[in-house]
Amino acid sequence: MVLSQVAGKAMSKTGRYKVFPIVGAALMTAGMLVLATMDVHTSRTATHCSMVVAGAGLGLLTRMPTTIAQNSVRKRDMGAAPRPARAAAVAESR
């Protein structure tokens, strides 16, 4: 939640949003890879750190698809843009 809010504020100030999904995907992938290598001997600290990294990546990824969909449609279509079917139709039409 924290990184999602930070990314939203940074995106509104700078107007750039393409970097956040890239960094988010990298963080989430790294966190998931570390989580995948856990076993019964993995410490709680390592488990928590990898969950925080994966969660940070997820936080950076959650807000961006909606924002990208809303930026790619006309103002009158704004309410329908975040829906997956509508977003896919908009992406195909461009």
CSV table of N, CA and C in Angstrom, one decimal:
chain,number,residue,atom,x,y,z
A,1,MET,N,0.8,-1.2,0.0
A,1,MET,CA,0.0,0.0,0.0
A,1,MET,C,0.9,1.3,0.0
A,2,VAL,N,2.0,1.2,0.7
A,2,VAL,CA,2.8,2.4,0.9
A,2,VAL,C,3.4,2.8,-0.5
A,3,LEU,N,4.0,1.8,-1.1
A,3,LEU,CA,4.7,2.1,-2.4
A,3,LEU,C,3.6,2.4,-3.5
A,4,SER,N,2.5,1.9,-3.4
A,4,SER,CA,1.4,2.2,-4.4
A,4,SER,C,1.1,3.7,-4.2
A,5,GLN,N,1.0,4.2,-3.0
A,5,GLN,CA,0.7,5.6,-2.8
A,5,GLN,C,1.8,6.5,-3.2
A,6,VAL,N,3.1,6.1,-2.8
A,6,VAL,CA,4.3,6.8,-3.2
A,6,VAL,C,4.4,6.9,-4.7
A,7,ALA,N,4.1,5.8,-5.4
A,7,ALA,CA,4.2,5.8,-6.9
A,7,ALA,C,3.1,6.7,-7.5
A,8,GLY,N,1.9,6.7,-6.9
A,8,GLY,CA,0.9,7.5,-7.4
A,8,GLY,C,1.2,9.0,-7.2
A,9,LYS,N,1.8,9.4,-6.1
A,9,LYS,CA,2.1,10.8,-5.9
A,9,LYS,C,3.3,11.2,-6.8
A,10,ALA,N,4.3,10.3,-7.0
A,10,ALA,CA,5.4,10.6,-7.9
A,10,ALA,C,4.9,10.7,-9.3
A,11,MET,N,4.0,9.8,-9.7
A,11,MET,CA,3.4,9.9,-11.1
A,11,MET,C,2.7,11.1,-11.3
A,12,SER,N,1.9,11.6,-10.3
A,12,SER,CA,1.1,12.8,-10.5
A,12,SER,C,2.0,14.0,-10.6
A,13,LYS,N,3.1,14.0,-9.9
A,13,LYS,CA,4.0,15.2,-9.9
A,13,LYS,C,4.9,15.2,-11.2
A,14,THR,N,5.4,14.1,-11.6
A,14,THR,CA,6.3,14.0,-12.8
A,14,THR,C,5.6,13.8,-14.1
A,15,GLY,N,4.4,13.1,-14.0
A,15,GLY,CA,3.7,12.7,-15.3
A,15,GLY,C,4.3,11.5,-15.9
A,16,ARG,N,5.3,10.9,-15.3
A,16,ARG,CA,5.9,9.7,-15.9
A,16,ARG,C,5.3,8.5,-15.1
A,17,TYR,N,5.0,7.4,-15.9
A,17,TYR,CA,4.5,6.2,-15.2
A,17,TYR,C,5.0,5.0,-15.8
A,18,LYS,N,5.8,5.0,-16.8
A,18,LYS,CA,6.3,3.8,-17.4
A,18,LYS,C,7.4,3.1,-16.6
A,19,VAL,N,8.1,3.8,-15.8
A,19,VAL,CA,9.2,3.2,-15.0
A,19,VAL,C,8.6,2.4,-13.8
A,20,PHE,N,7.5,2.8,-13.3
A,20,PHE,CA,7.0,2.1,-12.1
A,20,PHE,C,6.6,0.6,-12.4
A,21,PRO,N,5.9,0.3,-13.4
A,21,PRO,CA,5.6,-1.1,-13.7
A,21,PRO,C,6.9,-2.0,-13.9
A,22,ILE,N,7.9,-1.3,-14.5
A,22,ILE,CA,9.2,-2.1,-14.8
A,22,ILE,C,9.9,-2.4,-13.5
A,23,VAL,N,10.0,-1.4,-12.7
A,23,VAL,CA,10.7,-1.6,-11.4
A,23,VAL,C,9.8,-2.5,-10.5
A,24,GLY,N,8.5,-2.4,-10.5
A,24,GLY,CA,7.6,-3.2,-9.8
A,24,GLY,C,7.7,-4.7,-10.2
A,25,ALA,N,7.8,-4.9,-11.5
A,25,ALA,CA,7.9,-6.3,-12.0
A,25,ALA,C,9.2,-6.9,-11.6
A,26,ALA,N,10.3,-6.1,-11.6
A,26,ALA,CA,11.6,-6.6,-11.2
A,26,ALA,C,11.6,-6.9,-9.7
A,27,LEU,N,11.1,-6.0,-8.9
A,27,LEU,CA,11.0,-6.3,-7.5
A,27,LEU,C,10.2,-7.5,-7.1
A,28,MET,N,9.0,-7.6,-7.8
A,28,MET,CA,8.2,-8.8,-7.5
A,28,MET,C,8.8,-10.1,-8.0
A,29,THR,N,9.5,-10.1,-9.1
A,29,THR,CA,10.1,-11.3,-9.6
A,29,THR,C,11.2,-11.7,-8.6
A,30,ALA,N,12.0,-10.7,-8.2
A,30,ALA,CA,13.1,-11.0,-7.3
A,30,ALA,C,12.6,-11.6,-5.9
A,31,GLY,N,11.5,-11.0,-5.4
A,31,GLY,CA,10.9,-11.4,-4.2
A,31,GLY,C,10.4,-12.8,-4.3
A,32,MET,N,9.7,-13.1,-5.4
A,32,MET,CA,9.1,-14.4,-5.7
A,32,MET,C,10.2,-15.5,-5.9
A,33,LEU,N,11.3,-15.1,-6.5
A,33,LEU,CA,12.4,-16.1,-6.7
A,33,LEU,C,13.0,-16.4,-5.4
A,34,VAL,N,13.2,-15.5,-4.5
A,34,VAL,CA,13.7,-15.8,-3.2
A,34,VAL,C,12.7,-16.6,-2.4
A,35,LEU,N,11.4,-16.3,-2.5
A,35,LEU,CA,10.4,-17.1,-1.8
A,35,LEU,C,10.4,-18.5,-2.3
A,36,ALA,N,10.7,-18.7,-3.6
A,36,ALA,CA,10.6,-20.0,-4.1
A,36,ALA,C,11.8,-20.9,-3.7
A,37,THR,N,12.8,-20.3,-3.2
A,37,THR,CA,14.0,-21.1,-2.7
A,37,THR,C,14.0,-21.3,-1.2
A,38,MET,N,12.9,-21.0,-0.6
A,38,MET,CA,12.8,-21.2,0.9
A,38,MET,C,12.6,-22.7,1.2
A,39,ASP,N,13.1,-23.0,2.4
A,39,ASP,CA,12.9,-24.3,2.9
A,39,ASP,C,12.6,-24.2,4.4
A,40,VAL,N,12.6,-25.3,5.1
A,40,VAL,CA,12.2,-25.3,6.5
A,40,VAL,C,13.3,-24.6,7.4
A,41,HIS,N,14.5,-24.4,6.9
A,41,HIS,CA,15.6,-23.8,7.6
A,41,HIS,C,15.7,-22.3,7.3
A,42,THR,N,14.9,-21.8,6.5
A,42,THR,CA,15.0,-20.4,6.2
A,42,THR,C,14.5,-19.6,7.4
A,43,SER,N,15.3,-18.5,7.7
A,43,SER,CA,15.0,-17.7,8.9
A,43,SER,C,13.7,-16.9,8.7
A,44,ARG,N,13.1,-16.5,9.7
A,44,ARG,CA,11.9,-15.6,9.6
A,44,ARG,C,12.3,-14.3,9.0
A,45,THR,N,13.5,-13.8,9.4
A,45,THR,CA,13.9,-12.5,8.8
A,45,THR,C,14.1,-12.5,7.3
A,46,ALA,N,14.7,-13.6,6.8
A,46,ALA,CA,14.8,-13.8,5.3
A,46,ALA,C,13.4,-13.9,4.7
A,47,THR,N,12.5,-14.6,5.3
A,47,THR,CA,11.2,-14.7,4.8
A,47,THR,C,10.4,-13.4,4.8
A,48,HIS,N,10.5,-12.6,5.9
A,48,HIS,CA,9.9,-11.3,5.9
A,48,HIS,C,10.5,-10.4,4.9
A,49,CYS,N,11.8,-10.4,4.7
A,49,CYS,CA,12.4,-9.5,3.8
A,49,CYS,C,12.0,-9.8,2.3
A,50,SER,N,11.9,-11.1,2.0
A,50,SER,CA,11.5,-11.5,0.7
A,50,SER,C,10.0,-11.1,0.4
A,51,MET,N,9.2,-11.3,1.5
A,51,MET,CA,7.8,-10.9,1.3
A,51,MET,C,7.7,-9.4,1.2
A,52,VAL,N,8.5,-8.6,1.8
A,52,VAL,CA,8.5,-7.1,1.7
A,52,VAL,C,8.9,-6.7,0.3
A,53,VAL,N,9.9,-7.4,-0.3
A,53,VAL,CA,10.3,-7.1,-1.6
A,53,VAL,C,9.3,-7.4,-2.6
A,54,ALA,N,8.7,-8.6,-2.5
A,54,ALA,CA,7.6,-9.0,-3.4
A,54,ALA,C,6.4,-8.1,-3.2
A,55,GLY,N,6.1,-7.7,-2.0
A,55,GLY,CA,4.9,-6.7,-1.8
A,55,GLY,C,5.2,-5.4,-2.3
A,56,ALA,N,6.5,-4.9,-2.3
A,56,ALA,CA,6.8,-3.6,-2.8
A,56,ALA,C,6.6,-3.6,-4.3
A,57,GLY,N,7.0,-4.7,-5.0
A,57,GLY,CA,6.8,-4.9,-6.4
A,57,GLY,C,5.3,-4.9,-6.8
A,58,LEU,N,4.6,-5.6,-6.0
A,58,LEU,CA,3.1,-5.6,-6.2
A,58,LEU,C,2.5,-4.2,-6.0
A,59,GLY,N,3.0,-3.5,-5.0
A,59,GLY,CA,2.5,-2.1,-4.8
A,59,GLY,C,2.7,-1.2,-6.0
A,60,LEU,N,3.9,-1.4,-6.6
A,60,LEU,CA,4.2,-0.5,-7.7
A,60,LEU,C,3.4,-0.9,-9.0
A,61,LEU,N,3.0,-2.2,-9.0
A,61,LEU,CA,2.3,-2.7,-10.2
A,61,LEU,C,0.7,-2.4,-10.1
A,62,THR,N,0.2,-2.3,-8.9
A,62,THR,CA,-1.3,-2.3,-8.8
A,62,THR,C,-2.0,-1.1,-9.4
A,63,ARG,N,-1.4,0.1,-9.3
A,63,ARG,CA,-2.1,1.3,-9.7
A,63,ARG,C,-1.9,1.6,-11.2
A,64,MET,N,-0.8,1.1,-11.7
A,64,MET,CA,-0.4,1.5,-13.1
A,64,MET,C,-1.3,1.1,-14.2
A,65,PRO,N,-1.8,-0.2,-14.3
A,65,PRO,CA,-2.6,-0.6,-15.4
A,65,PRO,C,-3.9,0.3,-15.5
A,66,THR,N,-4.5,0.7,-14.4
A,66,THR,CA,-5.6,1.5,-14.4
A,66,THR,C,-5.3,2.9,-15.0
A,67,THR,N,-4.2,3.5,-14.5
A,67,THR,CA,-3.7,4.8,-15.0
A,67,THR,C,-3.4,4.7,-16.5
A,68,ILE,N,-2.7,3.7,-16.9
A,68,ILE,CA,-2.4,3.6,-18.3
A,68,ILE,C,-3.6,3.5,-19.2
A,69,ALA,N,-4.6,2.7,-18.7
A,69,ALA,CA,-5.8,2.5,-19.4
A,69,ALA,C,-6.6,3.9,-19.5
A,70,GLN,N,-6.6,4.6,-18.4
A,70,GLN,CA,-7.3,5.9,-18.4
A,70,GLN,C,-6.6,6.9,-19.3
A,71,ASN,N,-5.3,6.9,-19.3
A,71,ASN,CA,-4.6,7.8,-20.2
A,71,ASN,C,-4.7,7.5,-21.7
A,72,SER,N,-5.2,6.3,-22.0
A,72,SER,CA,-5.2,5.9,-23.4
A,72,SER,C,-6.6,6.1,-24.0
A,73,VAL,N,-7.6,6.6,-23.3
A,73,VAL,CA,-8.9,6.7,-23.8
A,73,VAL,C,-9.4,8.1,-23.7
A,74,ARG,N,-10.5,8.4,-24.5
A,74,ARG,CA,-11.1,9.7,-24.4
A,74,ARG,C,-11.8,9.9,-23.1
A,75,LYS,N,-12.0,11.2,-22.7
A,75,LYS,CA,-12.6,11.5,-21.4
A,75,LYS,C,-14.0,10.9,-21.2
A,76,ARG,N,-14.7,10.8,-22.3
A,76,ARG,CA,-16.1,10.2,-22.1
A,76,ARG,C,-16.1,8.7,-21.9
A,77,ASP,N,-15.0,8.1,-22.2
A,77,ASP,CA,-14.8,6.6,-21.9
A,77,ASP,C,-14.1,6.3,-20.6
A,78,MET,N,-13.8,7.3,-19.8
A,78,MET,CA,-13.0,7.2,-18.6
A,78,MET,C,-13.5,6.1,-17.7
A,79,GLY,N,-14.8,6.0,-17.4
A,79,GLY,CA,-15.4,5.1,-16.5
A,79,GLY,C,-15.3,3.7,-16.9
A,80,ALA,N,-15.3,3.4,-18.2
A,80,ALA,CA,-15.2,2.1,-18.8
A,80,ALA,C,-13.8,1.6,-19.0
A,81,ALA,N,-12.9,2.5,-19.0
A,81,ALA,CA,-11.5,2.1,-19.3
A,81,ALA,C,-10.9,1.1,-18.4
A,82,PRO,N,-11.0,1.2,-17.1
A,82,PRO,CA,-10.3,0.2,-16.2
A,82,PRO,C,-10.8,-1.2,-16.3
A,83,ARG,N,-12.0,-1.4,-16.9
A,83,ARG,CA,-12.5,-2.8,-17.0
A,83,ARG,C,-11.6,-3.6,-18.0
A,84,PRO,N,-11.2,-4.8,-17.6
A,84,PRO,CA,-10.3,-5.5,-18.5
A,84,PRO,C,-10.7,-5.7,-19.9
A,85,ALA,N,-12.0,-6.0,-20.1
A,85,ALA,CA,-12.5,-6.2,-21.5
A,85,ALA,C,-12.4,-4.9,-22.3
A,86,ARG,N,-12.7,-3.8,-21.7
A,86,ARG,CA,-12.6,-2.5,-22.3
A,86,ARG,C,-11.2,-2.1,-22.6
A,87,ALA,N,-10.3,-2.3,-21.6
A,87,ALA,CA,-8.9,-2.0,-21.8
A,87,ALA,C,-8.3,-2.8,-22.9
A,88,ALA,N,-8.7,-4.1,-23.0
A,88,ALA,CA,-8.2,-4.9,-24.1
A,88,ALA,C,-8.7,-4.4,-25.5
A,89,ALA,N,-9.9,-4.0,-25.5
A,89,ALA,CA,-10.4,-3.4,-26.8
A,89,ALA,C,-9.8,-2.1,-27.2
A,90,VAL,N,-9.5,-1.3,-26.2
A,90,VAL,CA,-8.8,0.0,-26.5
A,90,VAL,C,-7.4,-0.3,-27.0
A,91,ALA,N,-6.7,-1.3,-26.3
A,91,ALA,CA,-5.3,-1.6,-26.7
A,91,ALA,C,-5.3,-2.2,-28.1
A,92,GLU,N,-6.3,-2.9,-28.5
A,92,GLU,CA,-6.3,-3.5,-29.8
A,92,GLU,C,-6.6,-2.5,-30.9
A,93,SER,N,-7.4,-1.5,-30.6
A,93,SER,CA,-7.8,-0.5,-31.5
A,93,SER,C,-6.7,0.5,-31.9
A,94,ARG,N,-5.6,0.5,-31.1
A,94,ARG,CA,-4.5,1.5,-31.3
A,94,ARG,C,-3.4,0.9,-32.1
